[in-house]
Amino acid sequence: MSDLTKEPTGESAQTTEAAEAAVDTPQPAAVDPRLLVREQGLAGYLNDFKRRVRGGELGSLPVVIGLIVIAIVFQIKNSSFLSADSIANIGVYTSGLGIMAVGIVFVLLLGEIDLSVGSVAGVGAAVWAVLSVTHGVNDWLAVLIAVLAGVAIGALHGFFFAKIGVPAFVVTLAGFLGWSGLQIWMMGNEGSINTPSGSVVESLTGYYFEDKAAGYGLALVAVLAYAGSLLLDSKRRKAAALPARPLSEILLRSGVVAVLAFAVAYVLNEPAGARGLPLALVLFLAVLVVADFVVRRTTYGRQIFAVGGNAEAARRAGINVNKIRITVFAISGMLAAFGGLFIASLSGGATKNLGSGNTLMNVIAAAVIGGTSLFGGRGKIWSALLGMLVIQSIQQGLNLLGMASEIQFMITGAVLLAAVVIDSVSRRTQKTAGRT
C-alpha cells in the first residue's frame, strides 16, 4: 500500500485532529472597539479620550483650550472683552479673512499652499469697484463677476500646477506678484475707490439684524440642524450594521452646542447698546456649512482627502487627480475674491493695497492654528473658524489693552509656531503608535 493511503499516527495524528477541531470550532467575531467604548458609558469615553491623546489624535483640543484661556485672560484684564460690541467686532472682522481661510483649508488638504490669496482678494475688490462704481454696472452683477474672476484665477493656478507640473508654491508666488500688479493697474492713478452708501458690499459688514428673533432663530436652526445630522448619521450607521452614537451622546453634544449658540445670541441681542446679529457672521457660517458638507459628505470631498494623503495611490484608484487639483485651487480663488469684498466693506472701499500686509499670513495661520495639517490629508473646514477666532480674539484683546501692533504680530507668530509644532509632534506620535 502506498504511503499516501496510510493513516496518520503519533504526533501527526494529534496535529491533524487539532487542525480539524480548529476548523470546526466557531471563532469569536471581532468586536469594534467603539462599541466597547459606548457600552462602558462615561468611563469608556474618558478612557478612549486618554488613548487618543496618548496616540497623538488631538483634533481641535489645543485650539479650544487656547480659546478658553484667551477669553479668561483678556476678560480678567478688561471686562469689556466679552461685551456685545467686542463679540460683534470679533465676528465681523473674522468673516472676510475666515472665508479666505476656508479656501486655504481646501488647498492644505491637498498638501499644497496658495500664496496668492491676498492679491486675488485685492483683484476681486478692484473688479467690483471698477465695474460697479466707475462704470455703473449693476451692483449684484459686479459682485458676481468679481467672484467669477477669482474662480478663473484659481483655476489658472491649478492648471499650471496640475497639467504643466509647476510647483504650487512657485505658481501662486508668481500669481501673488502678477495679480498685485493687475490690482494696482486697475485702481488707476487715484489708487482707491470708496464704497457707495447702501451698496451690496457696504452691507456685507455694515448690516446687523436688529430683531432679536434673528439671533435666537439662527441659534435654534443651528442646534436643530446639528442634532438632526447626528441622528441621521446614527440611523444610517445602524442600517449598515456599523457602530453608531447612542442617543445619550447625541443629546449631550447637542446640548453643548445649544449652550454656546444661545449664549452668543444672548450677548449679541440683550445687553444695552447691542447692535444685533451681524450679516457678515451669518454669511461666514453659511460658507462654513456648505464647505463642510462638500468635504465630509460628498465623493468629491473624499477624493480631496485621498489626493492629499497619497496622490499616486489616488490616481491608481481611478481618481482624476488633475481635476481635483484644478478645482480646489479654483475654490480657493473664489473664496479669496469673496473675502476681498468683505475687506473692502470694512476698509470703506477698494484700494491698491487691499490684501497686502499681513493678510496672507493671517489667512494661512488661521487654517493651521485651527488644526489643518500642513502635510496634507488631514483637517476640517471648521478649523478656519477656530483659527480666525484665536487670531482675532488676540487682536481684539490687545487692542482693548492698548498694545502696539508689533506685539500682536509677535504673539500671533508664536501661536502659529506652537500650532505647527503640535501638528508635527502629533503626526510623529501617531506614526509611533502605528495609526498612520
GROMACS .gro file of C-alpha atoms in nm:
model
  436
    1MET     CA    1   0.000   0.000   0.000
    2SER     CA    2   0.127   0.345  -0.086
    3ASP     CA    3   0.234   0.582   0.190
    4LEU     CA    4  -0.037   0.821   0.067
    5THR     CA    5  -0.305   0.583   0.195
    6LYS     CA    6  -0.157   0.528   0.541
    7GLU     CA    7  -0.340   0.666   0.844
    8PRO     CA    8  -0.153   0.937   1.035
    9THR     CA    9  -0.007   0.814   1.364
   10GLY     CA   10   0.153   0.970   1.673
   11GLU     CA   11   0.217   1.342   1.669
   12SER     CA   12   0.093   1.378   1.310
   13ALA     CA   13  -0.244   1.235   1.411
   14GLN     CA   14  -0.273   1.474   1.704
   15THR     CA   15  -0.183   1.766   1.478
   16THR     CA   16  -0.446   1.663   1.227
   17GLU     CA   17  -0.713   1.633   1.495
   18ALA     CA   18  -0.621   1.974   1.638
   19ALA     CA   19  -0.643   2.135   1.294
   20GLU     CA   20  -0.983   1.978   1.228
   21ALA     CA   21  -1.107   2.094   1.569
   22ALA     CA   22  -0.986   2.445   1.497
   23VAL     CA   23  -1.175   2.447   1.168
   24ASP     CA   24  -1.494   2.310   1.324
   25THR     CA   25  -1.489   2.541   1.629
   26PRO     CA   26  -1.654   2.878   1.554
   27GLN     CA   27  -1.420   3.168   1.616
   28PRO     CA   28  -1.548   3.470   1.816
   29ALA     CA   29  -1.638   3.764   1.593
   30ALA     CA   30  -1.417   4.071   1.614
   31VAL     CA   31  -1.575   4.345   1.820
   32ASP     CA   32  -1.543   4.706   1.708
   33PRO     CA   33  -1.364   4.894   1.991
   34ARG     CA   34  -1.607   5.184   1.951
   35LEU     CA   35  -1.889   4.954   2.062
   36LEU     CA   36  -1.697   4.866   2.377
   37VAL     CA   37  -1.635   5.234   2.448
   38ARG     CA   38  -2.005   5.320   2.424
   39GLU     CA   39  -2.110   5.020   2.630
   40GLN     CA   40  -1.886   5.141   2.914
   41GLY     CA   41  -2.060   5.479   2.927
   42LEU     CA   42  -1.877   5.788   3.053
   43ALA     CA   43  -1.581   5.586   3.181
   44GLY     CA   44  -1.539   5.434   2.837
   45TYR     CA   45  -1.533   5.774   2.670
   46LEU     CA   46  -1.279   5.904   2.920
   47ASN     CA   47  -1.053   5.605   2.858
   48ASP     CA   48  -1.092   5.645   2.483
   49PHE     CA   49  -1.009   6.016   2.512
   50LYS     CA   50  -0.691   5.936   2.706
   51ARG     CA   51  -0.597   5.674   2.447
   52ARG     CA   52  -0.643   5.923   2.163
   53VAL     CA   53  -0.435   6.189   2.336
   54ARG     CA   54  -0.154   5.941   2.407
   55GLY     CA   55  -0.172   5.834   2.042
   56GLY     CA   56  -0.140   6.191   1.915
   57GLU     CA   57  -0.502   6.228   1.799
   58LEU     CA   58  -0.553   6.574   1.947
   59GLY     CA   59  -0.804   6.708   1.695
   60SER     CA   60  -0.932   7.056   1.789
   61LEU     CA   61  -0.849   7.014   2.157
   62PRO     CA   62  -0.545   7.250   2.166
   63VAL     CA   63  -0.723   7.537   1.991
   64VAL     CA   64  -1.037   7.502   2.205
   65ILE     CA   65  -0.827   7.513   2.520
   66GLY     CA   66  -0.643   7.811   2.374
   67LEU     CA   67  -0.966   7.999   2.310
   68ILE     CA   68  -1.083   7.938   2.666
   69VAL     CA   69  -0.752   8.062   2.807
   70ILE     CA   70  -0.759   8.371   2.581
   71ALA     CA   71  -1.114   8.457   2.688
   72ILE     CA   72  -1.036   8.418   3.059
   73VAL     CA   73  -0.712   8.617   3.047
   74PHE     CA   74  -0.847   8.912   2.848
   75GLN     CA   75  -1.175   8.921   3.041
   76ILE     CA   76  -0.977   8.948   3.365
   77LYS     CA   77  -0.760   9.223   3.214
   78ASN     CA   78  -1.055   9.411   3.062
   79SER     CA   79  -1.418   9.340   3.146
   80SER     CA   80  -1.527   9.466   2.802
   81PHE     CA   81  -1.369   9.174   2.618
   82LEU     CA   82  -1.684   8.959   2.629
   83SER     CA   83  -1.921   9.253   2.580
   84ALA     CA   84  -2.174   9.269   2.295
   85ASP     CA   85  -1.969   9.517   2.091
   86SER     CA   86  -1.650   9.317   2.136
   87ILE     CA   87  -1.812   8.987   2.035
   88ALA     CA   88  -1.977   9.156   1.734
   89ASN     CA   89  -1.644   9.306   1.627
   90ILE     CA   90  -1.472   8.969   1.652
   91GLY     CA   91  -1.748   8.813   1.439
   92VAL     CA   92  -1.737   9.086   1.173
   93TYR     CA   93  -1.359   9.110   1.147
   94THR     CA   94  -1.331   8.732   1.142
   95SER     CA   95  -1.568   8.693   0.846
   96GLY     CA   96  -1.366   8.814   0.548
   97LEU     CA   97  -1.034   8.655   0.640
   98GLY     CA   98  -1.220   8.348   0.766
   99ILE     CA   99  -1.386   8.294   0.428
  100MET     CA  100  -1.043   8.318   0.265
  101ALA     CA  101  -0.909   8.071   0.522
  102VAL     CA  102  -1.173   7.817   0.416
  103GLY     CA  103  -1.020   7.823   0.067
  104ILE     CA  104  -0.676   7.772   0.217
  105VAL     CA  105  -0.806   7.469   0.410
  106PHE     CA  106  -0.909   7.310   0.078
  107VAL     CA  107  -0.558   7.366  -0.060
  108LEU     CA  108  -0.384   7.242   0.255
  109LEU     CA  109  -0.587   6.921   0.242
  110LEU     CA  110  -0.403   6.854  -0.084
  111GLY     CA  111  -0.073   6.911   0.093
  112GLU     CA  112  -0.012   7.228  -0.112
  113ILE     CA  113  -0.010   7.603  -0.045
  114ASP     CA  114  -0.165   7.909  -0.211
  115LEU     CA  115   0.038   8.228  -0.165
  116SER     CA  116  -0.179   8.436  -0.397
  117VAL     CA  117  -0.496   8.471  -0.188
  118GLY     CA  118  -0.413   8.824  -0.070
  119SER     CA  119  -0.360   8.962  -0.419
  120VAL     CA  120  -0.660   8.767  -0.555
  121ALA     CA  121  -0.870   8.930  -0.282
  122GLY     CA  122  -0.741   9.267  -0.400
  123VAL     CA  123  -0.823   9.190  -0.763
  124GLY     CA  124  -1.173   9.077  -0.666
  125ALA     CA  125  -1.238   9.403  -0.481
  126ALA     CA  126  -1.089   9.604  -0.768
  127VAL     CA  127  -1.306   9.430  -1.029
  128TRP     CA  128  -1.620   9.502  -0.826
  129ALA     CA  129  -1.525   9.867  -0.763
  130VAL     CA  130  -1.433   9.944  -1.123
  131LEU     CA  131  -1.744   9.780  -1.264
  132SER     CA  132  -1.998   9.898  -1.008
  133VAL     CA  133  -1.869  10.241  -0.906
  134THR     CA  134  -1.673  10.359  -1.209
  135HIS     CA  135  -1.881  10.208  -1.491
  136GLY     CA  136  -2.221  10.185  -1.322
  137VAL     CA  137  -2.272   9.811  -1.365
  138ASN     CA  138  -2.547   9.656  -1.151
  139ASP     CA  139  -2.408   9.602  -0.802
  140TRP     CA  140  -2.508   9.235  -0.776
  141LEU     CA  141  -2.371   9.161  -1.124
  142ALA     CA  142  -2.043   9.331  -1.037
  143VAL     CA  143  -2.014   9.116  -0.723
  144LEU     CA  144  -2.080   8.801  -0.928
  145ILE     CA  145  -1.819   8.895  -1.189
  146ALA     CA  146  -1.566   8.968  -0.914
  147VAL     CA  147  -1.619   8.625  -0.759
  148LEU     CA  148  -1.601   8.455  -1.101
  149ALA     CA  149  -1.273   8.638  -1.165
  150GLY     CA  150  -1.139   8.470  -0.853
  151VAL     CA  151  -1.257   8.131  -0.983
  152ALA     CA  152  -1.078   8.189  -1.316
  153ILE     CA  153  -0.755   8.298  -1.145
  154GLY     CA  154  -0.757   7.998  -0.912
  155ALA     CA  155  -0.828   7.758  -1.199
  156LEU     CA  156  -0.534   7.908  -1.391
  157HIS     CA  157  -0.306   7.842  -1.095
  158GLY     CA  158  -0.439   7.487  -1.073
  159PHE     CA  159  -0.381   7.431  -1.444
  160PHE     CA  160  -0.013   7.526  -1.426
  161PHE     CA  161   0.028   7.311  -1.116
  162ALA     CA  162  -0.167   7.003  -1.228
  163LYS     CA  163  -0.110   6.998  -1.604
  164ILE     CA  164   0.227   7.168  -1.652
  165GLY     CA  165   0.385   7.041  -1.333
  166VAL     CA  166   0.500   7.373  -1.188
  167PRO     CA  167   0.512   7.353  -0.806
  168ALA     CA  168   0.213   7.520  -0.641
  169PHE     CA  169   0.447   7.733  -0.430
  170VAL     CA  170   0.606   7.883  -0.743
  171VAL     CA  171   0.279   7.922  -0.935
  172THR     CA  172   0.099   8.103  -0.655
  173LEU     CA  173   0.405   8.313  -0.567
  174ALA     CA  174   0.412   8.430  -0.929
  175GLY     CA  175   0.039   8.492  -0.901
  176PHE     CA  176   0.090   8.694  -0.584
  177LEU     CA  177   0.325   8.927  -0.772
  178GLY     CA  178   0.136   8.934  -1.101
  179TRP     CA  179  -0.214   8.988  -0.963
  180SER     CA  180  -0.084   9.258  -0.730
  181GLY     CA  181   0.036   9.444  -1.038
  182LEU     CA  182  -0.300   9.397  -1.209
  183GLN     CA  183  -0.476   9.527  -0.898
  184ILE     CA  184  -0.264   9.845  -0.893
  185TRP     CA  185  -0.321   9.898  -1.267
  186MET     CA  186  -0.699   9.858  -1.232
  187MET     CA  187  -0.719  10.108  -0.946
  188GLY     CA  188  -0.559  10.377  -1.163
  189ASN     CA  189  -0.385  10.693  -1.052
  190GLU     CA  190  -0.613  10.764  -0.755
  191GLY     CA  191  -0.542  10.422  -0.606
  192SER     CA  192  -0.874  10.387  -0.424
  193ILE     CA  193  -1.248  10.375  -0.491
  194ASN     CA  194  -1.482  10.437  -0.198
  195THR     CA  195  -1.773  10.204  -0.125
  196PRO     CA  196  -2.104  10.377  -0.208
  197SER     CA  197  -2.355  10.413   0.074
  198GLY     CA  198  -2.623  10.145   0.061
  199SER     CA  199  -2.429   9.920  -0.178
  200VAL     CA  200  -2.419   9.543  -0.151
  201VAL     CA  201  -2.054   9.545  -0.048
  202GLU     CA  202  -2.112   9.804   0.224
  203SER     CA  203  -2.390   9.586   0.369
  204LEU     CA  204  -2.162   9.282   0.394
  205THR     CA  205  -2.010   9.410   0.719
  206GLY     CA  206  -2.232   9.709   0.793
  207TYR     CA  207  -2.570   9.540   0.823
  208TYR     CA  208  -2.699   9.396   1.152
  209PHE     CA  209  -3.021   9.204   1.217
  210GLU     CA  210  -3.164   9.417   1.499
  211ASP     CA  211  -3.466   9.193   1.556
  212LYS     CA  212  -3.383   8.959   1.844
  213ALA     CA  213  -3.567   8.679   1.667
  214ALA     CA  214  -3.289   8.668   1.408
  215GLY     CA  215  -3.015   8.584   1.657
  216TYR     CA  216  -3.216   8.336   1.857
  217GLY     CA  217  -3.367   8.190   1.542
  218LEU     CA  218  -3.025   8.127   1.389
  219ALA     CA  219  -2.911   7.964   1.714
  220LEU     CA  220  -3.218   7.738   1.713
  221VAL     CA  221  -3.169   7.642   1.347
  222ALA     CA  222  -2.802   7.563   1.411
  223VAL     CA  223  -2.882   7.339   1.708
  224LEU     CA  224  -3.164   7.155   1.528
  225ALA     CA  225  -2.951   7.109   1.217
  226TYR     CA  226  -2.661   6.974   1.422
  227ALA     CA  227  -2.881   6.735   1.620
  228GLY     CA  228  -3.060   6.626   1.302
  229SER     CA  229  -2.731   6.549   1.128
  230LEU     CA  230  -2.617   6.338   1.424
  231LEU     CA  231  -2.947   6.147   1.433
  232LEU     CA  232  -2.942   6.089   1.058
  233ASP     CA  233  -2.584   5.970   1.067
  234SER     CA  234  -2.666   5.735   1.356
  235LYS     CA  235  -2.964   5.594   1.167
  236ARG     CA  236  -2.755   5.531   0.854
  237ARG     CA  237  -2.482   5.358   1.051
  238LYS     CA  238  -2.730   5.134   1.231
  239ALA     CA  239  -2.887   5.040   0.899
  240ALA     CA  240  -2.543   4.941   0.773
  241ALA     CA  241  -2.469   4.742   1.093
  242LEU     CA  242  -2.193   4.987   1.189
  243PRO     CA  243  -2.120   5.138   1.533
  244ALA     CA  244  -2.343   5.440   1.594
  245ARG     CA  245  -2.361   5.710   1.858
  246PRO     CA  246  -2.616   5.637   2.131
  247LEU     CA  247  -2.900   5.882   2.192
  248SER     CA  248  -2.743   5.998   2.518
  249GLU     CA  249  -2.426   6.110   2.339
  250ILE     CA  250  -2.626   6.287   2.069
  251LEU     CA  251  -2.825   6.475   2.333
  252LEU     CA  252  -2.507   6.571   2.521
  253ARG     CA  253  -2.334   6.702   2.208
  254SER     CA  254  -2.645   6.893   2.100
  255GLY     CA  255  -2.678   7.040   2.449
  256VAL     CA  256  -2.323   7.176   2.442
  257VAL     CA  257  -2.382   7.334   2.100
  258ALA     CA  258  -2.712   7.480   2.223
  259VAL     CA  259  -2.546   7.644   2.525
  260LEU     CA  260  -2.276   7.803   2.309
  261ALA     CA  261  -2.514   7.916   2.033
  262PHE     CA  262  -2.774   8.071   2.262
  263ALA     CA  263  -2.506   8.232   2.481
  264VAL     CA  264  -2.364   8.413   2.176
  265ALA     CA  265  -2.717   8.509   2.063
  266TYR     CA  266  -2.790   8.649   2.410
  267VAL     CA  267  -2.471   8.857   2.418
  268LEU     CA  268  -2.541   8.998   2.070
  269ASN     CA  269  -2.906   9.079   2.150
  270GLU     CA  270  -2.974   9.154   2.513
  271PRO     CA  271  -2.718   9.398   2.662
  272ALA     CA  272  -2.785   9.771   2.631
  273GLY     CA  273  -2.647   9.910   2.308
  274ALA     CA  274  -2.618   9.569   2.140
  275ARG     CA  275  -2.650   9.601   1.762
  276GLY     CA  276  -2.782   9.253   1.696
  277LEU     CA  277  -2.666   8.972   1.470
  278PRO     CA  278  -2.406   9.078   1.207
  279LEU     CA  279  -2.482   8.977   0.847
  280ALA     CA  280  -2.110   8.910   0.799
  281LEU     CA  281  -2.116   8.638   1.064
  282VAL     CA  282  -2.422   8.475   0.905
  283LEU     CA  283  -2.254   8.465   0.563
  284PHE     CA  284  -1.933   8.325   0.711
  285LEU     CA  285  -2.124   8.049   0.888
  286ALA     CA  286  -2.312   7.971   0.565
  287VAL     CA  287  -1.982   7.930   0.378
  288LEU     CA  288  -1.853   7.704   0.656
  289VAL     CA  289  -2.162   7.482   0.650
  290VAL     CA  290  -2.163   7.442   0.271
  291ALA     CA  291  -1.788   7.378   0.253
  292ASP     CA  292  -1.805   7.128   0.541
  293PHE     CA  293  -2.085   6.940   0.367
  294VAL     CA  294  -1.883   6.924   0.044
  295VAL     CA  295  -1.572   6.797   0.218
  296ARG     CA  296  -1.731   6.544   0.454
  297ARG     CA  297  -2.047   6.428   0.275
  298THR     CA  298  -1.963   6.411  -0.094
  299THR     CA  299  -1.748   6.188  -0.312
  300TYR     CA  300  -1.560   6.496  -0.426
  301GLY     CA  301  -1.460   6.574  -0.068
  302ARG     CA  302  -1.337   6.220  -0.005
  303GLN     CA  303  -1.133   6.244  -0.324
  304ILE     CA  304  -0.965   6.561  -0.194
  305PHE     CA  305  -0.852   6.373   0.117
  306ALA     CA  306  -0.735   6.081  -0.097
  307VAL     CA  307  -0.524   6.303  -0.323
  308GLY     CA  308  -0.381   6.487  -0.024
  309GLY     CA  309  -0.297   6.160   0.152
  310ASN     CA  310  -0.128   5.992  -0.145
  311ALA     CA  311  -0.170   6.134  -0.496
  312GLU     CA  312  -0.027   5.828  -0.672
  313ALA     CA  313  -0.249   5.586  -0.482
  314ALA     CA  314  -0.548   5.808  -0.560
  315ARG     CA  315  -0.459   5.806  -0.929
  316ARG     CA  316  -0.435   5.426  -0.931
  317ALA     CA  317  -0.774   5.411  -0.760
  318GLY     CA  318  -0.926   5.590  -1.059
  319ILE     CA  319  -0.947   5.943  -0.920
  320ASN     CA  320  -0.888   6.224  -1.168
  321VAL     CA  321  -0.609   6.390  -0.970
  322ASN     CA  322  -0.565   6.680  -1.213
  323LYS     CA  323  -0.934   6.769  -1.195
  324ILE     CA  324  -0.929   6.765  -0.815
  325ARG     CA  325  -0.623   6.989  -0.803
  326ILE     CA  326  -0.757   7.242  -1.054
  327THR     CA  327  -1.099   7.267  -0.890
  328VAL     CA  328  -0.951   7.301  -0.541
  329PHE     CA  329  -0.740   7.598  -0.649
  330ALA     CA  330  -1.048   7.741  -0.824
  331ILE     CA  331  -1.238   7.718  -0.494
  332SER     CA  332  -0.951   7.891  -0.317
  333GLY     CA  333  -0.955   8.173  -0.573
  334MET     CA  334  -1.333   8.209  -0.550
  335LEU     CA  335  -1.332   8.239  -0.170
  336ALA     CA  336  -1.033   8.475  -0.181
  337ALA     CA  337  -1.219   8.712  -0.413
  338PHE     CA  338  -1.533   8.687  -0.200
  339GLY     CA  339  -1.332   8.757   0.115
  340GLY     CA  340  -1.176   9.057  -0.059
  341LEU     CA  341  -1.522   9.214  -0.085
  342PHE     CA  342  -1.559   9.184   0.293
  343ILE     CA  343  -1.223   9.354   0.342
  344ALA     CA  344  -1.331   9.633   0.107
  345SER     CA  345  -1.651   9.671   0.306
  346LEU     CA  346  -1.458   9.702   0.633
  347SER     CA  347  -1.200   9.945   0.496
  348GLY     CA  348  -1.458  10.163   0.320
  349GLY     CA  349  -1.356  10.082  -0.035
  350ALA     CA  350  -1.118   9.910  -0.273
  351THR     CA  351  -0.757  10.024  -0.271
  352LYS     CA  352  -0.438   9.928  -0.447
  353ASN     CA  353  -0.305   9.791  -0.117
  354LEU     CA  354  -0.607   9.578  -0.025
  355GLY     CA  355  -0.498   9.224   0.058
  356SER     CA  356  -0.137   9.319   0.123
  357GLY     CA  357   0.040   9.340   0.457
  358ASN     CA  358  -0.031   9.052   0.691
  359THR     CA  359  -0.348   8.935   0.514
  360LEU     CA  360  -0.188   8.627   0.360
  361MET     CA  361  -0.010   8.531   0.680
  362ASN     CA  362  -0.325   8.565   0.890
  363VAL     CA  363  -0.526   8.351   0.648
  364ILE     CA  364  -0.272   8.070   0.637
  365ALA     CA  365  -0.212   8.097   1.012
  366ALA     CA  366  -0.586   8.064   1.079
  367ALA     CA  367  -0.612   7.738   0.887
  368VAL     CA  368  -0.305   7.590   1.055
  369ILE     CA  369  -0.383   7.714   1.406
  370GLY     CA  370  -0.735   7.573   1.370
  371GLY     CA  371  -0.596   7.223   1.320
  372THR     CA  372  -0.548   7.168   0.946
  373SER     CA  373  -0.223   6.985   0.879
  374LEU     CA  374   0.045   7.142   0.660
  375PHE     CA  375   0.133   6.791   0.541
  376GLY     CA  376  -0.196   6.724   0.364
  377GLY     CA  377  -0.479   6.475   0.402
  378ARG     CA  378  -0.591   6.585   0.749
  379GLY     CA  379  -0.805   6.874   0.867
  380LYS     CA  380  -1.155   7.015   0.896
  381ILE     CA  381  -1.330   7.310   0.737
  382TRP     CA  382  -1.427   7.439   1.083
  383SER     CA  383  -1.058   7.488   1.158
  384ALA     CA  384  -1.086   7.813   0.958
  385LEU     CA  385  -1.338   7.942   1.214
  386LEU     CA  386  -1.140   7.824   1.517
  387GLY     CA  387  -0.812   7.965   1.387
  388MET     CA  388  -0.961   8.303   1.297
  389LEU     CA  389  -1.130   8.322   1.638
  390VAL     CA  390  -0.790   8.271   1.803
  391ILE     CA  391  -0.620   8.536   1.589
  392GLN     CA  392  -0.899   8.792   1.608
  393SER     CA  393  -0.954   8.735   1.980
  394ILE     CA  394  -0.586   8.805   2.044
  395GLN     CA  395  -0.600   9.120   1.833
  396GLN     CA  396  -0.924   9.238   1.994
  397GLY     CA  397  -0.791   9.175   2.345
  398LEU     CA  398  -0.462   9.351   2.279
  399ASN     CA  399  -0.643   9.646   2.121
  400LEU     CA  400  -0.858   9.680   2.433
  401LEU     CA  401  -0.540   9.680   2.641
  402GLY     CA  402  -0.378   9.939   2.413
  403MET     CA  403  -0.095   9.713   2.300
  404ALA     CA  404   0.106   9.804   1.989
  405SER     CA  405   0.060   9.615   1.663
  406GLU     CA  406   0.411   9.470   1.677
  407ILE     CA  407   0.315   9.288   1.998
  408GLN     CA  408   0.017   9.140   1.814
  409PHE     CA  409   0.245   9.013   1.536
  410MET     CA  410   0.484   8.851   1.780
  411ILE     CA  411   0.208   8.677   1.974
  412THR     CA  412   0.032   8.558   1.658
  413GLY     CA  413   0.363   8.426   1.524
  414ALA     CA  414   0.425   8.238   1.848
  415VAL     CA  415   0.076   8.085   1.836
  416LEU     CA  416   0.132   7.978   1.474
  417LEU     CA  417   0.465   7.816   1.560
  418ALA     CA  418   0.303   7.635   1.852
  419ALA     CA  419   0.028   7.503   1.624
  420VAL     CA  420   0.279   7.367   1.371
  421VAL     CA  421   0.488   7.210   1.650
  422ILE     CA  422   0.177   7.041   1.791
  423ASP     CA  423   0.086   6.912   1.444
  424SER     CA  424   0.438   6.775   1.386
  425VAL     CA  425   0.456   6.609   1.726
  426SER     CA  426   0.105   6.468   1.681
  427ARG     CA  427   0.197   6.310   1.346
  428ARG     CA  428   0.517   6.164   1.492
  429THR     CA  429   0.326   6.022   1.790
  430GLN     CA  430   0.062   5.868   1.563
  431LYS     CA  431   0.333   5.710   1.349
  432THR     CA  432   0.498   5.565   1.658
  433ALA     CA  433   0.162   5.431   1.773
  434GLY     CA  434   0.101   5.279   1.430
  435ARG     CA  435  -0.202   5.499   1.349
  436THR     CA  436  -0.081   5.643   1.018
   0.00000   0.00000   0.00000
